Amino acid sequence: MKRFFESLLNERSYLLFLSIITIYWLINYVTNEYVLTDSLMYDSLYGQLPEQYIDRAIAFQRKWAWVSYALFPVILVLKWLFVSAFIATGTVFMNFNIRFKQIFKTTMACEWIFITAGVVNFIVLLFSNVQNLEEMQRFNVISILSIGHFIQGLVGLEWLVAPLQSLNVLQLIFVFALALGVSVVSNEKFGKSITLVAKSYGAALVIWIVLIAYISVSYA
């Protein structure tokens, strides 16, 4: 895995970025075309909204789908900057010899973990013959492997489901991969690197969970 990571980090940054964005776009496109179809949307909303409103909602979603494609790269870069900033702050206190550019590229390379999960999730959904949005959520690989999934249905803890979906197996793999990448580019021991990532990225993740929990409670 270390050799694979080194090959990723040796790639030009813009090629790495373009490959990540392109694959995400493809996943979103095929999901919208073959899984999140108009009939699935209609079946999900039928009985909750009048038919004319359902037709308008589907038409609106189709018309403005390009906005999500345009904004997605911006959101992704902001996410990488956010994570990189926390790790860079940690390197100051733990005396790591590593530049912010290297941290950012390492964070970007680790995005392949979530891409792989996205591809697996699409394949699962494609062959699961889901009929509505609730079933889509039930077959979501990332949600199933999260703490939030295990507390669903518990009275009084509904507001924790959304934020705790961020605590999943993928996040654990991401932390280990991020630590390995930091270890490679800084020539520090893996143990020291994982301590850095656990403390810095862990702090960022806690802030994110608190934010989502606040939004869940405020708009419940």
Coordinates of C-alpha atoms in Angstrom, one line a residue:
M1 CA 0.0 0.0 0.0
K2 CA 2.9 2.3 0.7
R3 CA 4.3 1.9 -2.8
F4 CA 0.8 2.5 -4.2
F5 CA 0.6 5.7 -2.1
E6 CA 4.0 6.9 -3.3
S7 CA 2.9 6.4 -6.9
L8 CA -0.2 8.5 -6.3
L9 CA 1.8 11.3 -4.6
N10 CA 4.2 11.3 -7.5
E11 CA 1.4 12.2 -9.9
R12 CA 0.9 15.8 -11.0
S13 CA -1.5 17.5 -8.8
Y14 CA -3.8 18.7 -11.6
L15 CA -4.0 15.2 -13.1
L16 CA -4.9 13.8 -9.7
F17 CA -7.5 16.4 -9.2
L18 CA -9.1 15.9 -12.7
S19 CA -9.2 12.2 -12.3
I20 CA -11.0 12.5 -8.9
I21 CA -13.5 15.0 -10.2
T22 CA -14.2 13.1 -13.4
I23 CA -14.9 9.8 -11.6
Y24 CA -17.2 11.5 -9.1
W25 CA -19.1 13.2 -12.0
L26 CA -19.4 9.8 -13.7
I27 CA -20.7 8.2 -10.5
N28 CA -23.3 11.0 -10.0
Y29 CA -24.3 10.8 -13.7
V30 CA -24.9 7.1 -13.8
T31 CA -26.6 7.1 -10.4
N32 CA -29.0 9.8 -11.6
E33 CA -29.6 8.0 -14.9
Y34 CA -29.9 4.4 -13.8
V35 CA -30.8 4.5 -10.0
L36 CA -32.3 7.8 -9.1
T37 CA -34.8 7.7 -12.0
D38 CA -37.9 9.8 -12.5
S39 CA -40.1 6.8 -11.6
L40 CA -38.2 6.2 -8.4
M41 CA -38.6 9.9 -7.5
Y42 CA -42.3 9.7 -8.3
D43 CA -42.8 6.6 -6.2
S44 CA -41.0 8.2 -3.3
L45 CA -43.0 11.4 -3.3
Y46 CA -46.4 9.9 -4.2
G47 CA -48.8 10.4 -1.4
Q48 CA -46.7 13.1 0.2
L49 CA -47.2 15.7 -2.5
P50 CA -49.9 16.4 -5.2
E51 CA -49.0 14.9 -8.6
Q52 CA -48.5 18.3 -10.2
Y53 CA -45.9 19.2 -7.6
I54 CA -44.1 15.9 -8.0
D55 CA -43.8 16.6 -11.7
R56 CA -42.5 20.1 -11.0
A57 CA -40.0 18.8 -8.5
I58 CA -38.6 16.2 -10.9
A59 CA -38.4 18.8 -13.7
F60 CA -36.7 21.3 -11.4
Q61 CA -34.2 18.6 -10.3
R62 CA -33.4 17.7 -13.9
K63 CA -33.1 21.3 -15.1
W64 CA -30.7 22.4 -12.3
A65 CA -28.7 19.2 -12.0
W66 CA -25.7 20.9 -13.7
V67 CA -25.4 23.3 -10.7
S68 CA -24.4 20.4 -8.4
Y69 CA -21.8 19.3 -11.0
A70 CA -20.4 22.8 -11.1
L71 CA -20.3 23.3 -7.3
F72 CA -19.0 19.9 -6.4
P73 CA -15.3 20.6 -7.3
V74 CA -15.4 23.8 -5.2
I75 CA -16.9 21.9 -2.2
L76 CA -14.4 19.2 -2.5
V77 CA -11.4 21.6 -2.6
L78 CA -12.8 23.4 0.5
K79 CA -13.1 20.1 2.3
W80 CA -9.4 19.3 1.5
L81 CA -8.3 22.7 2.6
F82 CA -10.2 22.3 5.8
V83 CA -8.6 19.0 6.6
S84 CA -5.2 20.1 5.5
A85 CA -5.3 23.2 7.6
F86 CA -6.0 21.2 10.8
I87 CA -3.2 18.7 10.0
A88 CA -0.8 21.6 9.2
T89 CA -1.6 23.2 12.6
G90 CA -0.8 19.8 14.2
T91 CA 2.6 19.6 12.4
V92 CA 3.7 22.8 14.0
F93 CA 3.2 21.4 17.5
M94 CA 4.7 18.0 16.7
N95 CA 7.7 19.3 14.8
F96 CA 7.0 17.7 11.4
N97 CA 9.1 18.8 8.5
I98 CA 6.3 19.0 5.9
R99 CA 4.9 21.7 3.7
F100 CA 1.2 22.6 3.4
K101 CA 1.3 21.7 -0.3
Q102 CA 2.4 18.2 0.5
I103 CA -0.3 17.8 3.1
F104 CA -3.0 19.0 0.7
K105 CA -1.8 16.6 -2.0
T106 CA -1.8 13.7 0.5
T107 CA -5.4 14.6 1.6
M108 CA -6.4 14.8 -2.1
A109 CA -4.9 11.3 -2.8
C110 CA -6.8 9.8 0.2
E111 CA -10.0 10.8 -1.5
W112 CA -9.7 7.6 -3.6
I113 CA -11.0 5.7 -0.5
F114 CA -14.3 7.5 -0.8
I115 CA -14.3 7.1 -4.6
T116 CA -14.0 3.4 -4.2
A117 CA -16.8 3.3 -1.7
G118 CA -18.9 5.4 -4.1
V119 CA -18.3 2.9 -7.0
V120 CA -19.2 0.0 -4.7
N121 CA -22.3 1.8 -3.5
F122 CA -23.5 2.4 -7.0
I123 CA -23.0 -1.3 -8.0
V124 CA -25.0 -2.3 -4.9
L125 CA -27.8 0.1 -5.7
L126 CA -27.9 -0.9 -9.3
F127 CA -28.5 -4.6 -8.6
S128 CA -30.7 -4.1 -5.5
N129 CA -33.7 -2.9 -7.5
V130 CA -34.6 -0.2 -5.1
Q131 CA -38.0 1.3 -5.4
N132 CA -37.8 4.5 -3.4
L133 CA -35.5 6.9 -1.6
E134 CA -35.9 5.1 1.8
E135 CA -34.6 1.9 0.2
M136 CA -31.7 3.8 -1.4
Q137 CA -30.7 5.0 2.1
R138 CA -31.1 1.4 3.5
F139 CA -28.7 0.1 0.9
N140 CA -26.2 3.0 1.3
V141 CA -22.9 1.2 2.1
I142 CA -21.4 4.3 3.9
S143 CA -24.5 4.7 6.1
I144 CA -24.7 1.0 6.9
L145 CA -21.1 1.0 8.2
S146 CA -21.6 4.0 10.5
I147 CA -22.5 4.4 14.2
G148 CA -25.5 6.4 13.1
H149 CA -27.0 3.4 11.4
F150 CA -26.9 1.3 14.6
I151 CA -28.8 3.9 16.7
Q152 CA -31.6 4.4 14.2
G153 CA -34.9 3.8 15.8
L154 CA -33.7 4.5 19.4
V155 CA -36.2 6.9 21.0
G156 CA -34.6 10.3 21.9
L157 CA -31.5 9.8 19.8
E158 CA -33.0 10.6 16.4
W159 CA -31.0 13.9 16.2
L160 CA -27.7 12.0 16.5
V161 CA -28.3 9.7 13.5
A162 CA -27.2 12.2 10.9
P163 CA -24.1 13.5 12.6
L164 CA -22.9 10.0 13.7
Q165 CA -23.1 8.8 10.1
S166 CA -19.8 10.6 9.8
L167 CA -18.2 8.0 12.2
N168 CA -17.9 5.0 9.9
V169 CA -15.3 2.4 8.8
L170 CA -14.4 4.6 5.8
Q171 CA -13.3 7.4 8.1
L172 CA -11.1 4.9 10.0
I173 CA -9.5 3.8 6.8
F174 CA -9.1 7.4 5.7
V175 CA -7.3 8.2 9.0
F176 CA -4.8 5.3 8.5
A177 CA -4.3 6.3 4.8
L178 CA -3.7 9.9 5.7
A179 CA -1.2 8.9 8.4
L180 CA 0.6 6.7 5.9
G181 CA 0.7 9.5 3.4
V182 CA 2.0 12.0 5.9
S183 CA 4.6 9.4 7.0
V184 CA 5.8 9.0 3.4
V185 CA 6.2 12.7 2.6
S186 CA 7.7 13.7 5.9
N187 CA 9.9 10.6 6.5
E188 CA 8.5 10.3 10.0
K189 CA 7.5 7.1 11.7
F190 CA 4.0 5.8 11.1
G191 CA 3.2 5.8 14.8
K192 CA 4.0 9.5 15.1
S193 CA 2.1 10.3 11.9
I194 CA -1.1 8.5 13.0
T195 CA -0.9 10.4 16.4
L196 CA -0.8 13.6 14.4
V197 CA -3.7 12.7 12.1
A198 CA -5.8 11.3 15.0
K199 CA -5.5 14.5 17.0
S200 CA -5.8 17.1 14.2
Y201 CA -8.2 15.4 11.8
G202 CA -10.1 14.1 14.9
A203 CA -10.6 17.7 16.1
A204 CA -11.9 18.6 12.6
L205 CA -14.3 15.7 12.6
V206 CA -15.6 16.6 16.1
I207 CA -16.4 20.1 14.9
W208 CA -18.2 18.7 11.8
I209 CA -20.3 16.3 14.0
V210 CA -21.2 19.1 16.4
L211 CA -22.2 21.4 13.5
I212 CA -24.4 18.6 11.9
A213 CA -26.0 17.9 15.3
Y214 CA -26.8 21.5 15.8
I215 CA -28.4 21.8 12.4
S216 CA -30.4 18.5 13.1
V217 CA -31.7 19.9 16.4
S218 CA -32.4 23.4 15.1
Y219 CA -34.4 22.2 12.0
A220 CA -35.9 19.0 13.5

